[in-house]
GROMACS .gro file of C-alpha atoms in nm:
model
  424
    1UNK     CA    1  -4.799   1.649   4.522
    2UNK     CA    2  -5.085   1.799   4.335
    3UNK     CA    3  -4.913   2.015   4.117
    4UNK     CA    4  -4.772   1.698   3.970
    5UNK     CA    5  -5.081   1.543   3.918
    6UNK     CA    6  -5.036   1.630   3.524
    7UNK     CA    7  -4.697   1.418   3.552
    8UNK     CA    8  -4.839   1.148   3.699
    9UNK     CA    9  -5.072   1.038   3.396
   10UNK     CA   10  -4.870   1.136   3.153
   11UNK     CA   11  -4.672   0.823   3.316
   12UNK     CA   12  -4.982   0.631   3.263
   13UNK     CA   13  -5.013   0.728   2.943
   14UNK     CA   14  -4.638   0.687   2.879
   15UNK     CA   15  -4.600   0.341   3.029
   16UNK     CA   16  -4.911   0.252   2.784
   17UNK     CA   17  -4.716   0.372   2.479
   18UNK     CA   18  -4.410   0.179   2.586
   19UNK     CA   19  -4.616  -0.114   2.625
   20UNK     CA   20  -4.756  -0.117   2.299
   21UNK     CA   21  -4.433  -0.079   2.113
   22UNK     CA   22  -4.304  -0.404   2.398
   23UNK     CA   23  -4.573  -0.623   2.222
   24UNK     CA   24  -4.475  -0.539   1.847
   25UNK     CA   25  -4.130  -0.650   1.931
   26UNK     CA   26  -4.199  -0.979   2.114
   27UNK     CA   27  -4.362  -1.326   2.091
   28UNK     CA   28  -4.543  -1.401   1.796
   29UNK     CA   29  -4.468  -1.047   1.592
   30UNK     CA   30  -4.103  -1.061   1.650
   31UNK     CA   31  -4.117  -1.433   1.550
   32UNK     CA   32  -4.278  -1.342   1.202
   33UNK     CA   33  -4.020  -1.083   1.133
   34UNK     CA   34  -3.743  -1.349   1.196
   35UNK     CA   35  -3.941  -1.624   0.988
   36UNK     CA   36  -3.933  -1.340   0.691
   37UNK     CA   37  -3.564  -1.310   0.751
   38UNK     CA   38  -3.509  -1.705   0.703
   39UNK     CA   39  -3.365  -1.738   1.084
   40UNK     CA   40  -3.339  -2.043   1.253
   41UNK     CA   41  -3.503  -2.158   1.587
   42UNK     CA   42  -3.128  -2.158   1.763
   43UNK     CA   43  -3.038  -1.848   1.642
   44UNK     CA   44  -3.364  -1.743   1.706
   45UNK     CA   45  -3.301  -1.866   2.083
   46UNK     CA   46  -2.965  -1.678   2.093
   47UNK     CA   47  -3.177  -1.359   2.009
   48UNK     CA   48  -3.430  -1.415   2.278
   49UNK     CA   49  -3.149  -1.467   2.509
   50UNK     CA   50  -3.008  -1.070   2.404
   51UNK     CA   51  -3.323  -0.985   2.461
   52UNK     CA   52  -3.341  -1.177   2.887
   53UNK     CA   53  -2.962  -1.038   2.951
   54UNK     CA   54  -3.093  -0.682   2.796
   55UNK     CA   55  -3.113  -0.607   3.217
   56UNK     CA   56  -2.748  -0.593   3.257
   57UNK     CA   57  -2.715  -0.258   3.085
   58UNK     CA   58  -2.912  -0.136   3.354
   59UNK     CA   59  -2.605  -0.147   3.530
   60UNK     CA   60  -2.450   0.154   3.357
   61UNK     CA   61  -2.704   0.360   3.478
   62UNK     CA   62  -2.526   0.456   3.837
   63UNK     CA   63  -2.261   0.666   3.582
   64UNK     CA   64  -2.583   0.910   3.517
   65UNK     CA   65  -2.557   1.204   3.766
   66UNK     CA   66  -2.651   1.505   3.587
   67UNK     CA   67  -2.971   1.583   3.306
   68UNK     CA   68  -3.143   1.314   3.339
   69UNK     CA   69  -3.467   1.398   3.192
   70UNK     CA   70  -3.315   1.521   2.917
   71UNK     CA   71  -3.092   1.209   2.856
   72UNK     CA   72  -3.361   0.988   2.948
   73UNK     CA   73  -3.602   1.106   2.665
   74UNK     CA   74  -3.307   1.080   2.397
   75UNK     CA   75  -3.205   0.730   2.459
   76UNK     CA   76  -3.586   0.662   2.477
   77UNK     CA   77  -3.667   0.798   2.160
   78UNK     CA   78  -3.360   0.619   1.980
   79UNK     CA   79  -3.433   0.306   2.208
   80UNK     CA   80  -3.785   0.275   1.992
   81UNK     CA   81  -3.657   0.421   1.638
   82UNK     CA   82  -3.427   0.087   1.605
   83UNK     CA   83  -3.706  -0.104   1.738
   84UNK     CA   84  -3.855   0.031   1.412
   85UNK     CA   85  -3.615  -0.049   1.210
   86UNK     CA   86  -3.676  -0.447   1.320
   87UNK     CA   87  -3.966  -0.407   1.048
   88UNK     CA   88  -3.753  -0.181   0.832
   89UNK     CA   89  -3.436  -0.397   0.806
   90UNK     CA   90  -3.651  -0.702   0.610
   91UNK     CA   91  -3.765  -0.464   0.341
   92UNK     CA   92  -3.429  -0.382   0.220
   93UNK     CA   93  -3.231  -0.521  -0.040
   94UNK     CA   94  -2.966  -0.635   0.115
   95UNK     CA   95  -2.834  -0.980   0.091
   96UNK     CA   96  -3.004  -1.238   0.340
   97UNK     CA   97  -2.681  -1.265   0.545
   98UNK     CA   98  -2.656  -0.851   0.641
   99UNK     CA   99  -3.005  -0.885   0.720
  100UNK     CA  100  -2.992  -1.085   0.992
  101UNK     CA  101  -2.677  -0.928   1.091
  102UNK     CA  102  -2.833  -0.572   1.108
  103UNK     CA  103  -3.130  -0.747   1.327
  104UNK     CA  104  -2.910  -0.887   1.577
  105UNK     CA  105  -2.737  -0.569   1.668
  106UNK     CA  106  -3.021  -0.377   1.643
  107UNK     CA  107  -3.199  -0.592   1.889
  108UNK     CA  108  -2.867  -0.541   2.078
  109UNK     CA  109  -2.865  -0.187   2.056
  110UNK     CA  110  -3.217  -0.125   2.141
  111UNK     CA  111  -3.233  -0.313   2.471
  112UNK     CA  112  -2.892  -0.109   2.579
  113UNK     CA  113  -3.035   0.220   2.510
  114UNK     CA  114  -3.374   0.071   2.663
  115UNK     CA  115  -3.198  -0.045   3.008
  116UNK     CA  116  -2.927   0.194   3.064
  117UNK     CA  117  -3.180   0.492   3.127
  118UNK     CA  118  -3.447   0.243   3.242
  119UNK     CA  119  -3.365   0.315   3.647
  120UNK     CA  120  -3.362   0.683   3.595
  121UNK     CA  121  -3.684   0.659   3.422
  122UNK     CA  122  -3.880   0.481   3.732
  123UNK     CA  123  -3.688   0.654   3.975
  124UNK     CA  124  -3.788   0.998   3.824
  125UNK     CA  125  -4.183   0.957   3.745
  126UNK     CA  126  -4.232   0.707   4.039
  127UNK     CA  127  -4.040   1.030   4.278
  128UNK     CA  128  -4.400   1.178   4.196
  129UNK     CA  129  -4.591   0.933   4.380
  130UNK     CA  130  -4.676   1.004   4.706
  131UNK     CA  131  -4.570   0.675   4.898
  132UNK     CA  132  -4.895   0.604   5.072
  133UNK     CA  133  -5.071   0.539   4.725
  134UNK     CA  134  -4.766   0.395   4.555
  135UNK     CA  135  -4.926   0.042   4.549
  136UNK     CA  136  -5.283   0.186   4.421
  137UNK     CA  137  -5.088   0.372   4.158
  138UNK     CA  138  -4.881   0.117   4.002
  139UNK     CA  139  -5.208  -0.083   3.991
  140UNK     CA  140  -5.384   0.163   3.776
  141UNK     CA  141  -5.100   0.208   3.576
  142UNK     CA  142  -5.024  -0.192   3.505
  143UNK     CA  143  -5.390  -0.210   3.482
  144UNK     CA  144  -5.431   0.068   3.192
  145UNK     CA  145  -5.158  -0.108   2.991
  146UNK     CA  146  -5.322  -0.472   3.003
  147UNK     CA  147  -5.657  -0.347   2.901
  148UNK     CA  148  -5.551  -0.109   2.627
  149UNK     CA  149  -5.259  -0.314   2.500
  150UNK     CA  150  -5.544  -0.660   2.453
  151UNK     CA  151  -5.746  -0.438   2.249
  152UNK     CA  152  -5.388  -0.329   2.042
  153UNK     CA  153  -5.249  -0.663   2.017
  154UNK     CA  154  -5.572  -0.835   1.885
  155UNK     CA  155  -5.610  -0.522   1.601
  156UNK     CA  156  -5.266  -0.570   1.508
  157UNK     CA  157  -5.246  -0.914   1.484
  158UNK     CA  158  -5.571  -0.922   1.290
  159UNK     CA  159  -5.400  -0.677   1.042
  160UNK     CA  160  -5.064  -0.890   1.027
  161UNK     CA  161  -5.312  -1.205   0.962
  162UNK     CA  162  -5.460  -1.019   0.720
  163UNK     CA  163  -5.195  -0.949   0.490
  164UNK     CA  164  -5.003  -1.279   0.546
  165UNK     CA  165  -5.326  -1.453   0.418
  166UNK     CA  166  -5.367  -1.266   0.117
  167UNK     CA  167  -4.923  -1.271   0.002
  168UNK     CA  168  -4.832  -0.912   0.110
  169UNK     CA  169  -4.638  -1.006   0.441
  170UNK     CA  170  -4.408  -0.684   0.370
  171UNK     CA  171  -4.719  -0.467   0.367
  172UNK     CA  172  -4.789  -0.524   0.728
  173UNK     CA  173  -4.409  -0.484   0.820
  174UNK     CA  174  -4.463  -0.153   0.657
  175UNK     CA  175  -4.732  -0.070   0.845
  176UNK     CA  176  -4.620  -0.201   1.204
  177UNK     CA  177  -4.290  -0.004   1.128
  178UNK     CA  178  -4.501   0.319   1.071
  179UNK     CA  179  -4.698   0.224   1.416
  180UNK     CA  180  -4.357   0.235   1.578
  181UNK     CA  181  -4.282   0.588   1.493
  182UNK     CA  182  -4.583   0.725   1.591
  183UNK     CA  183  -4.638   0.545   1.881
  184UNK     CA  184  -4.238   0.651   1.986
  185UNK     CA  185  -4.407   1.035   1.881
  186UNK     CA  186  -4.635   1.024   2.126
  187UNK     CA  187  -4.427   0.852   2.382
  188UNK     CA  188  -4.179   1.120   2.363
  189UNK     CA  189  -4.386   1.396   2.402
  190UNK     CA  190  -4.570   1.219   2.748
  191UNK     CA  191  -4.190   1.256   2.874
  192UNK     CA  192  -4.138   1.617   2.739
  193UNK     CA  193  -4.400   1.745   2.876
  194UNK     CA  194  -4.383   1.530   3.205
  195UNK     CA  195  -4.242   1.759   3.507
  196UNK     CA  196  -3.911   1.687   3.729
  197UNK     CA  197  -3.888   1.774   4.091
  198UNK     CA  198  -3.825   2.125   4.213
  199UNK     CA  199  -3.478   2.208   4.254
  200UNK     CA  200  -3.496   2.267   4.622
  201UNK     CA  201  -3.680   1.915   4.636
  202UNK     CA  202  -3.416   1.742   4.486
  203UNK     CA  203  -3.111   1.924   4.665
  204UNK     CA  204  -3.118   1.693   4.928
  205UNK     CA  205  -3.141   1.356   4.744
  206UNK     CA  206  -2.821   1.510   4.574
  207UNK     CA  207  -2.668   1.587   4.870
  208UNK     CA  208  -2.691   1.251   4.952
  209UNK     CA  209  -2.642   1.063   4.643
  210UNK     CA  210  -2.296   1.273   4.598
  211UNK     CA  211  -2.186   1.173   4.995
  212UNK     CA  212  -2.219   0.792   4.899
  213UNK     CA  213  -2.024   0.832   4.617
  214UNK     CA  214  -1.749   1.028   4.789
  215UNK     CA  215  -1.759   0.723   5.092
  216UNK     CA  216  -1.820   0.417   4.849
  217UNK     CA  217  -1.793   0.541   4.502
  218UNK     CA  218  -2.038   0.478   4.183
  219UNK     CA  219  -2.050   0.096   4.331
  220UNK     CA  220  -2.077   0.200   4.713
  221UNK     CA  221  -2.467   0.082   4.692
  222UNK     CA  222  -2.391  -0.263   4.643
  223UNK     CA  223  -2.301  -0.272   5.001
  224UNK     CA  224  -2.593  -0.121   5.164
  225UNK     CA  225  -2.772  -0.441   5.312
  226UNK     CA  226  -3.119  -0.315   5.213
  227UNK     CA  227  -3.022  -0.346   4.889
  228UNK     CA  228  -2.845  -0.713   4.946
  229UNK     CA  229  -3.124  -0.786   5.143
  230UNK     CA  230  -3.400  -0.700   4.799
  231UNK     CA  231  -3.085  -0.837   4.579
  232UNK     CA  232  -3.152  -1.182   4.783
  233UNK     CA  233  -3.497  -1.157   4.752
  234UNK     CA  234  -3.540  -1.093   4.369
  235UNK     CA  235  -3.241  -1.382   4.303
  236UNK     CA  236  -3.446  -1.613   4.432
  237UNK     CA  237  -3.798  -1.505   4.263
  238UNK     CA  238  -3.600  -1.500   3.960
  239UNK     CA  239  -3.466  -1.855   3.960
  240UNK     CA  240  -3.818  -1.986   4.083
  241UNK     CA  241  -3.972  -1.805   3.802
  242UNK     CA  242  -3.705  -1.878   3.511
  243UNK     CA  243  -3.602  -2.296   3.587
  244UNK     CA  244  -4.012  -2.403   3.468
  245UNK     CA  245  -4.191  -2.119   3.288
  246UNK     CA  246  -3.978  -2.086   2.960
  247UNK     CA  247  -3.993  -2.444   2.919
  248UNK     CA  248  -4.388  -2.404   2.968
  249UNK     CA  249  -4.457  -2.334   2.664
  250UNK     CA  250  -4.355  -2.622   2.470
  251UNK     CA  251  -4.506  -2.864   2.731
  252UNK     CA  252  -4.857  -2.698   2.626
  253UNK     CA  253  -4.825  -2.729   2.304
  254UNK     CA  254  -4.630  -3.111   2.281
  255UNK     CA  255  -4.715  -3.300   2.602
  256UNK     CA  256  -5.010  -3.143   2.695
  257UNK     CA  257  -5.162  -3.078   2.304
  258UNK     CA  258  -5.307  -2.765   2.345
  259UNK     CA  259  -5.422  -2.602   2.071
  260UNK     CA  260  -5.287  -2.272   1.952
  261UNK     CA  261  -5.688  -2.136   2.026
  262UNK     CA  262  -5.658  -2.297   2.375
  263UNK     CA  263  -5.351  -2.110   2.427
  264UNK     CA  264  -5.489  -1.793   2.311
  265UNK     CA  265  -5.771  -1.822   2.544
  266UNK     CA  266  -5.545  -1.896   2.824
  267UNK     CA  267  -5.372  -1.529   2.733
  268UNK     CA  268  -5.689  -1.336   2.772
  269UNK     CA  269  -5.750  -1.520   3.091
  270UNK     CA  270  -5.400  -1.458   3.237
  271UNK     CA  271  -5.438  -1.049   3.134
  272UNK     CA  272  -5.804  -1.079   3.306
  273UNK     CA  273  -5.705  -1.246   3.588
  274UNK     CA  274  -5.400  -0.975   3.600
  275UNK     CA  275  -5.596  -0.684   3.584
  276UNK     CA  276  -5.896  -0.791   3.800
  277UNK     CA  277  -5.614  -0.820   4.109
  278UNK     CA  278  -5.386  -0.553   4.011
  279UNK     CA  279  -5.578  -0.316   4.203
  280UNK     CA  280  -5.668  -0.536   4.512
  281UNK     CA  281  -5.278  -0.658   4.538
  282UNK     CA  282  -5.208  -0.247   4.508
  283UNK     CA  283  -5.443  -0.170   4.797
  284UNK     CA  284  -5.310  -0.411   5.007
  285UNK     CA  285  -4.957  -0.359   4.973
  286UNK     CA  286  -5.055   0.048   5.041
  287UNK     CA  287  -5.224  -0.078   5.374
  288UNK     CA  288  -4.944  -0.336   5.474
  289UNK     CA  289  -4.643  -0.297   5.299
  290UNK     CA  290  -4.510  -0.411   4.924
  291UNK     CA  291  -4.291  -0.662   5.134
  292UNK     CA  292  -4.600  -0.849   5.316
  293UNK     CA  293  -4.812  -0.832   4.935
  294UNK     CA  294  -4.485  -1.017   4.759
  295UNK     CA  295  -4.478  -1.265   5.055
  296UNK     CA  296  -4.803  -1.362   4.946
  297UNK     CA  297  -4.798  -1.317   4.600
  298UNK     CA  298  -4.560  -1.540   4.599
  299UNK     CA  299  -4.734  -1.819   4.818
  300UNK     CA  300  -5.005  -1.829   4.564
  301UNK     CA  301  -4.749  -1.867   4.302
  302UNK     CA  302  -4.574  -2.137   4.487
  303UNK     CA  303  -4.948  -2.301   4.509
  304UNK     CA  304  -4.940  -2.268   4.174
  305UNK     CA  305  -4.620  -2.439   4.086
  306UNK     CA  306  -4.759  -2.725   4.307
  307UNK     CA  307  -5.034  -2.845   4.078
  308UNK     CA  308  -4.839  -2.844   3.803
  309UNK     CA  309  -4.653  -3.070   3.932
  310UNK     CA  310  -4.920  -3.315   3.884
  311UNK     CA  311  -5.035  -3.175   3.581
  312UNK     CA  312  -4.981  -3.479   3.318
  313UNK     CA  313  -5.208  -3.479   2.970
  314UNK     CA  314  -5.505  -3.634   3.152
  315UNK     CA  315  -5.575  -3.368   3.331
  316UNK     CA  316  -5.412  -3.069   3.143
  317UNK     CA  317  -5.654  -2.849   3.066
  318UNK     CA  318  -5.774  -2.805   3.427
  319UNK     CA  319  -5.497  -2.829   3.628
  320UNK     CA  320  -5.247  -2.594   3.377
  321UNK     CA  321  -5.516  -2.369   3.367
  322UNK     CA  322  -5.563  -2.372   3.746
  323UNK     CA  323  -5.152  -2.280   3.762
  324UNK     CA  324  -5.240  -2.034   3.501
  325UNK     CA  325  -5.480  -1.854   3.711
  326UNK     CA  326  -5.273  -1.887   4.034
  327UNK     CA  327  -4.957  -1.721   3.798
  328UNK     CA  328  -5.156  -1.469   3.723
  329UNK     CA  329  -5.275  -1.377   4.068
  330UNK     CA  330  -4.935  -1.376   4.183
  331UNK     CA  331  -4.752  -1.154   3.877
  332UNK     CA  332  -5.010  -0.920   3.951
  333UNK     CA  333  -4.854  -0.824   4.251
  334UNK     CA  334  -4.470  -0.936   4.231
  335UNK     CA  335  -4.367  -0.723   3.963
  336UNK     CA  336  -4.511  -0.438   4.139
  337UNK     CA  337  -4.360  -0.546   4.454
  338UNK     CA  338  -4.032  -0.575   4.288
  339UNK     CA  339  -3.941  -0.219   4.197
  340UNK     CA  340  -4.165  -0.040   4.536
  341UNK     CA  341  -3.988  -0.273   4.784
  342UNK     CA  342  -3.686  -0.074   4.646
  343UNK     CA  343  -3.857   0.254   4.723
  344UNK     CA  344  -3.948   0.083   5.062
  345UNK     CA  345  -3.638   0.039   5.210
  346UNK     CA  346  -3.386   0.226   5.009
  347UNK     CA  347  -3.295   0.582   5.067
  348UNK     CA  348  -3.407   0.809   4.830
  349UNK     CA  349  -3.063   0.886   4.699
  350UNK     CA  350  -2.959   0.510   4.638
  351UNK     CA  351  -3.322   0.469   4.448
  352UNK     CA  352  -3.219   0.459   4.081
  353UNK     CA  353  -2.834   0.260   4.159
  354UNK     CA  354  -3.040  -0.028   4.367
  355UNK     CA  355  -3.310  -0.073   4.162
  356UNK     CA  356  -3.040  -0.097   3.838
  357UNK     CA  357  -2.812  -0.316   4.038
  358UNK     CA  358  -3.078  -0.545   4.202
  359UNK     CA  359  -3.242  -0.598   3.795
  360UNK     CA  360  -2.938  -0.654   3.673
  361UNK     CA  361  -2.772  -0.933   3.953
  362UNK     CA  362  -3.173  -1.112   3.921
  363UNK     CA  363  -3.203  -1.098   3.581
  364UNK     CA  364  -2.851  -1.251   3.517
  365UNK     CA  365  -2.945  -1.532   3.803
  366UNK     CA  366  -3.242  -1.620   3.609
  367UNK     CA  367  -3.112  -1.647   3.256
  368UNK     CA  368  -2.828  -1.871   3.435
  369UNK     CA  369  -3.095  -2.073   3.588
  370UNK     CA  370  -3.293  -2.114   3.290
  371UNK     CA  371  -2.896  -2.264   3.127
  372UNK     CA  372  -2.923  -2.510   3.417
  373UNK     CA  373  -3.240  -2.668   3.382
  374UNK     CA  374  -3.213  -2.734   2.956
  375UNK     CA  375  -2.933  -2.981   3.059
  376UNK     CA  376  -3.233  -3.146   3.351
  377UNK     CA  377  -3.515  -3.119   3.020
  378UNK     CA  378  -3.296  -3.273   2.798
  379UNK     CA  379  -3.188  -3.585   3.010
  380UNK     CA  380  -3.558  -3.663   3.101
  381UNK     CA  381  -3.666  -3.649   2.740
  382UNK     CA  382  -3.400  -3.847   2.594
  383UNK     CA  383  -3.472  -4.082   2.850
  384UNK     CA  384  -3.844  -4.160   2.730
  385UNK     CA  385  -3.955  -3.952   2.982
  386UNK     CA  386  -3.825  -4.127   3.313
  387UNK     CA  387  -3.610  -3.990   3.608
  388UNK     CA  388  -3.508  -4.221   3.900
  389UNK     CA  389  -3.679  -4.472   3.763
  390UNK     CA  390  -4.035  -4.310   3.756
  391UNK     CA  391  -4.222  -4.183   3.455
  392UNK     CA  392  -4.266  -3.855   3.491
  393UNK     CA  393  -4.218  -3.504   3.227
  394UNK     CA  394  -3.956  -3.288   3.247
  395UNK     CA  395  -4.175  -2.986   3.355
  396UNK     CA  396  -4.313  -3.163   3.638
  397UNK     CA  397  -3.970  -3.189   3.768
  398UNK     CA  398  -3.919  -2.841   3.748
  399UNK     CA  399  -4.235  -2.734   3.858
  400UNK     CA  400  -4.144  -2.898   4.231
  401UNK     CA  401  -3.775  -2.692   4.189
  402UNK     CA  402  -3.997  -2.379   4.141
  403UNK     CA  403  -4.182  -2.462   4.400
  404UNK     CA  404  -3.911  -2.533   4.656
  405UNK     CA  405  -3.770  -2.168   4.559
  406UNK     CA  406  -4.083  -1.988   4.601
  407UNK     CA  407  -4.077  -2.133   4.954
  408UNK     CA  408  -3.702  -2.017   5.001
  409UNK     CA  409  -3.819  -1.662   4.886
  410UNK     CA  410  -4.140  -1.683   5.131
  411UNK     CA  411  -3.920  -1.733   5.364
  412UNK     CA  412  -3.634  -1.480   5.340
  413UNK     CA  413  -3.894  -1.232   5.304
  414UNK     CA  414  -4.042  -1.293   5.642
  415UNK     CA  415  -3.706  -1.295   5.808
  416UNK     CA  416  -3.548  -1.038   5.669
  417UNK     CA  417  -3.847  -0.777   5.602
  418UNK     CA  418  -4.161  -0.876   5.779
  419UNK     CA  419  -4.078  -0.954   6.098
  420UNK     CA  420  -3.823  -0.652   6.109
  421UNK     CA  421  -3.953  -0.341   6.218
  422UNK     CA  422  -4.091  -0.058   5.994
  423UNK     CA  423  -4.264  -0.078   5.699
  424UNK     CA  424  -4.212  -0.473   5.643
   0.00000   0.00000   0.00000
């Protein structure tokens, strides 16, 4: 695998260009944008909830059979040139009401040409990692974009501070749009000038990925019980992860009263955190499988979940940041664990279909899940805060439901991976 040594950090450096352009079009800079555009916190919702269904497109991808470099690079490069045009679009003239049209669908659009190649795009630059060092890898990689993208985030939020302070808002849409293009310049050219596999290397993953479709067709994949098996797995990390964290944030900043600088400081210690066990998480999975490492990840995550269960203004500051920490330990490893445990236990020919369908059944599970809970967050608050006649928040209640899944997930993972033989 030497000769594709070149390839494999120009996937480093092209997961770091990604990453930057991911943080200009989330959280608090896509949230300025829409203030500018005069849109409202439910439609704003609506638009975040484009953005956590985006994974469905992924879905499309098992139609892709033929070019795929080629057609991965194109919808890559148009993926990021609307995500440019999220800055562009409130520096027009156009009435107020095509504004926010235009943004909508171009949010649309850019997360379907974003997903549908996404599979293709790991499966093709992760095919260049030997599997032995996958875990170390991935690591270095994840690792890379949290350091870098701390250092980007703070100098472009400093600039977008900057010229909201002194009236000129529009100047630093100007200038984030013009970050977008270059940074989608770069990013293009990691990906042109990244290598594919031989043609005799490939000719038998074809061989194989054509005799699956002949026996099951373009859906066949979605009966292989690996991929049910990682399908079950991810469900269930999903829904642990999605019925308390989005409804996190609001509990720090209402019925916790954390300060926007408290919560700031809690990011750089969740990206520390992340990056000091990337690595350690990477090395162990190498040594005893990604299955074992998500096991575990997710028993410190479940641990986690736990205290915040009794996590009540009192004692906020320690024992949220104590979850904090334990949430970062844990992400450090599961979203790792979540693509290789694909490349664990899936042939190589079925690589790109499973890890598009298992994204896009998980994803959909854990947007649904999140729709469950509101109903559950809403009750308890209009209540005064009580449930079965106990005073207790919302988030506490949905901590223990977290909880309860990670435990579920623990679970299926030892019996149907790690005490099977093989690499689990």
């Amino acid at each position: 695998m030497d000769k594709y040594r070149r390839t494999r950090i120009l996937y480093i450096l092209q997961a770091d260009f990604e990453y930057f352009i991911s943080l200009l079009v989330a959280g608090s800079f896509l949230a300025a944008v829409t203030a500018q555009l005069g849109i409202s916190d439910s439609l704003t919702g609506v638009i975040s909830a484009i953005i956590s269904l985006g994974q469905a497109f992924q879905l499309l991808s098992v139609f892709m059979r033929k070019n795929i470099k080629r057609k991965v690079v194109l919808f890559s490069a148009m993926n990021q040139l609307v995500f440019m045009c999220l800055y562009v679009i409130p520096l027009t003239g156009l009435p107020p009401g095509w504004k926010t049209a235009l943004f909508i669908g171009a949010v649309t659009l850019a997360y379907f040409l974003y997903n549908i190649v996404h599979p293709k795009k790991i499966d093709w630059f992760m095919s260049m990692v030997e599997d032995g060092n996958r875990g170390r890898y991935t690591s270095v990689k994840e690792m890379v974009s949290l350091l870098t993208g701390m250092v980007f985030s703070y100098v472009m939020g400093s600039m977008s501070d900057y010229y909201r302070g002194i009236g000129q808002v529009r100047k630093s849409f100007a200038i984030c749009a013009g970050t977008i293009f270059v940074l989608t310049v770069l990013h293009t050219l990691t990906m042109v000038l990244a290598a594919e596999k031989e043609e005799g290397e490939e000719q038998g993953e074809r061989e194989g990925a054509s005799s699956g479709t002949c026996r099951g067709g373009r859906f066949g994949i979605i009966r292989d019980r690996n991929v049910l098996r990682v399908t079950a797995v991810l469900v269930i990390w999903h829904a642990a992860n999605y019925v308390a964290v989005p409804f996190y944030g609001s509990y720090q900043i209402k019925e916790l009263g954390f300060g926007l600088k408290y919560v700031s400081i809690l990011g750089i210690l969740y990206s520390s955190v992340r990056i000091l066990f990337s690595f350690v998480w990477g090395a162990y999975a190498d040594r005893r499988s990604f299955a074992r490492m998500m096991r575990a990840c997710m028993a410190v995550a479940a641990l986690g979940c736990l205290i915040n269960v009794f996590t009540v203004p009192e004692n906020g500051k320690l024992f949220f940041t104590t979850y904090y920490v334990c949430y970062a330990i844990a992400m450090a490893g599961i979203g790792n664990a979540a693509m290789n445990v694909v490349f664990d236990y899936v042939d190589a020919s079925k690589r790109a279909d499973a890890l598009a369908v298992t994204q896009v059944v998980a994803g959909i599970c854990g947007f649904a899940t999140t729709l469950l809970a509101s109903p559950l967050v809403t009750y308890v608050q209009d209540n005064g805060d009580m449930f079965l006649g106990m005073h207790v928040y919302a988030q506490q209640i949905l901590s223990l439901l977290s909880c309860v899944l990670y435990l579920l997930a623990i679970w299926l993972i030892t019996a149907m991976f790690c005490r099977r033989s093989g690499k689990g």
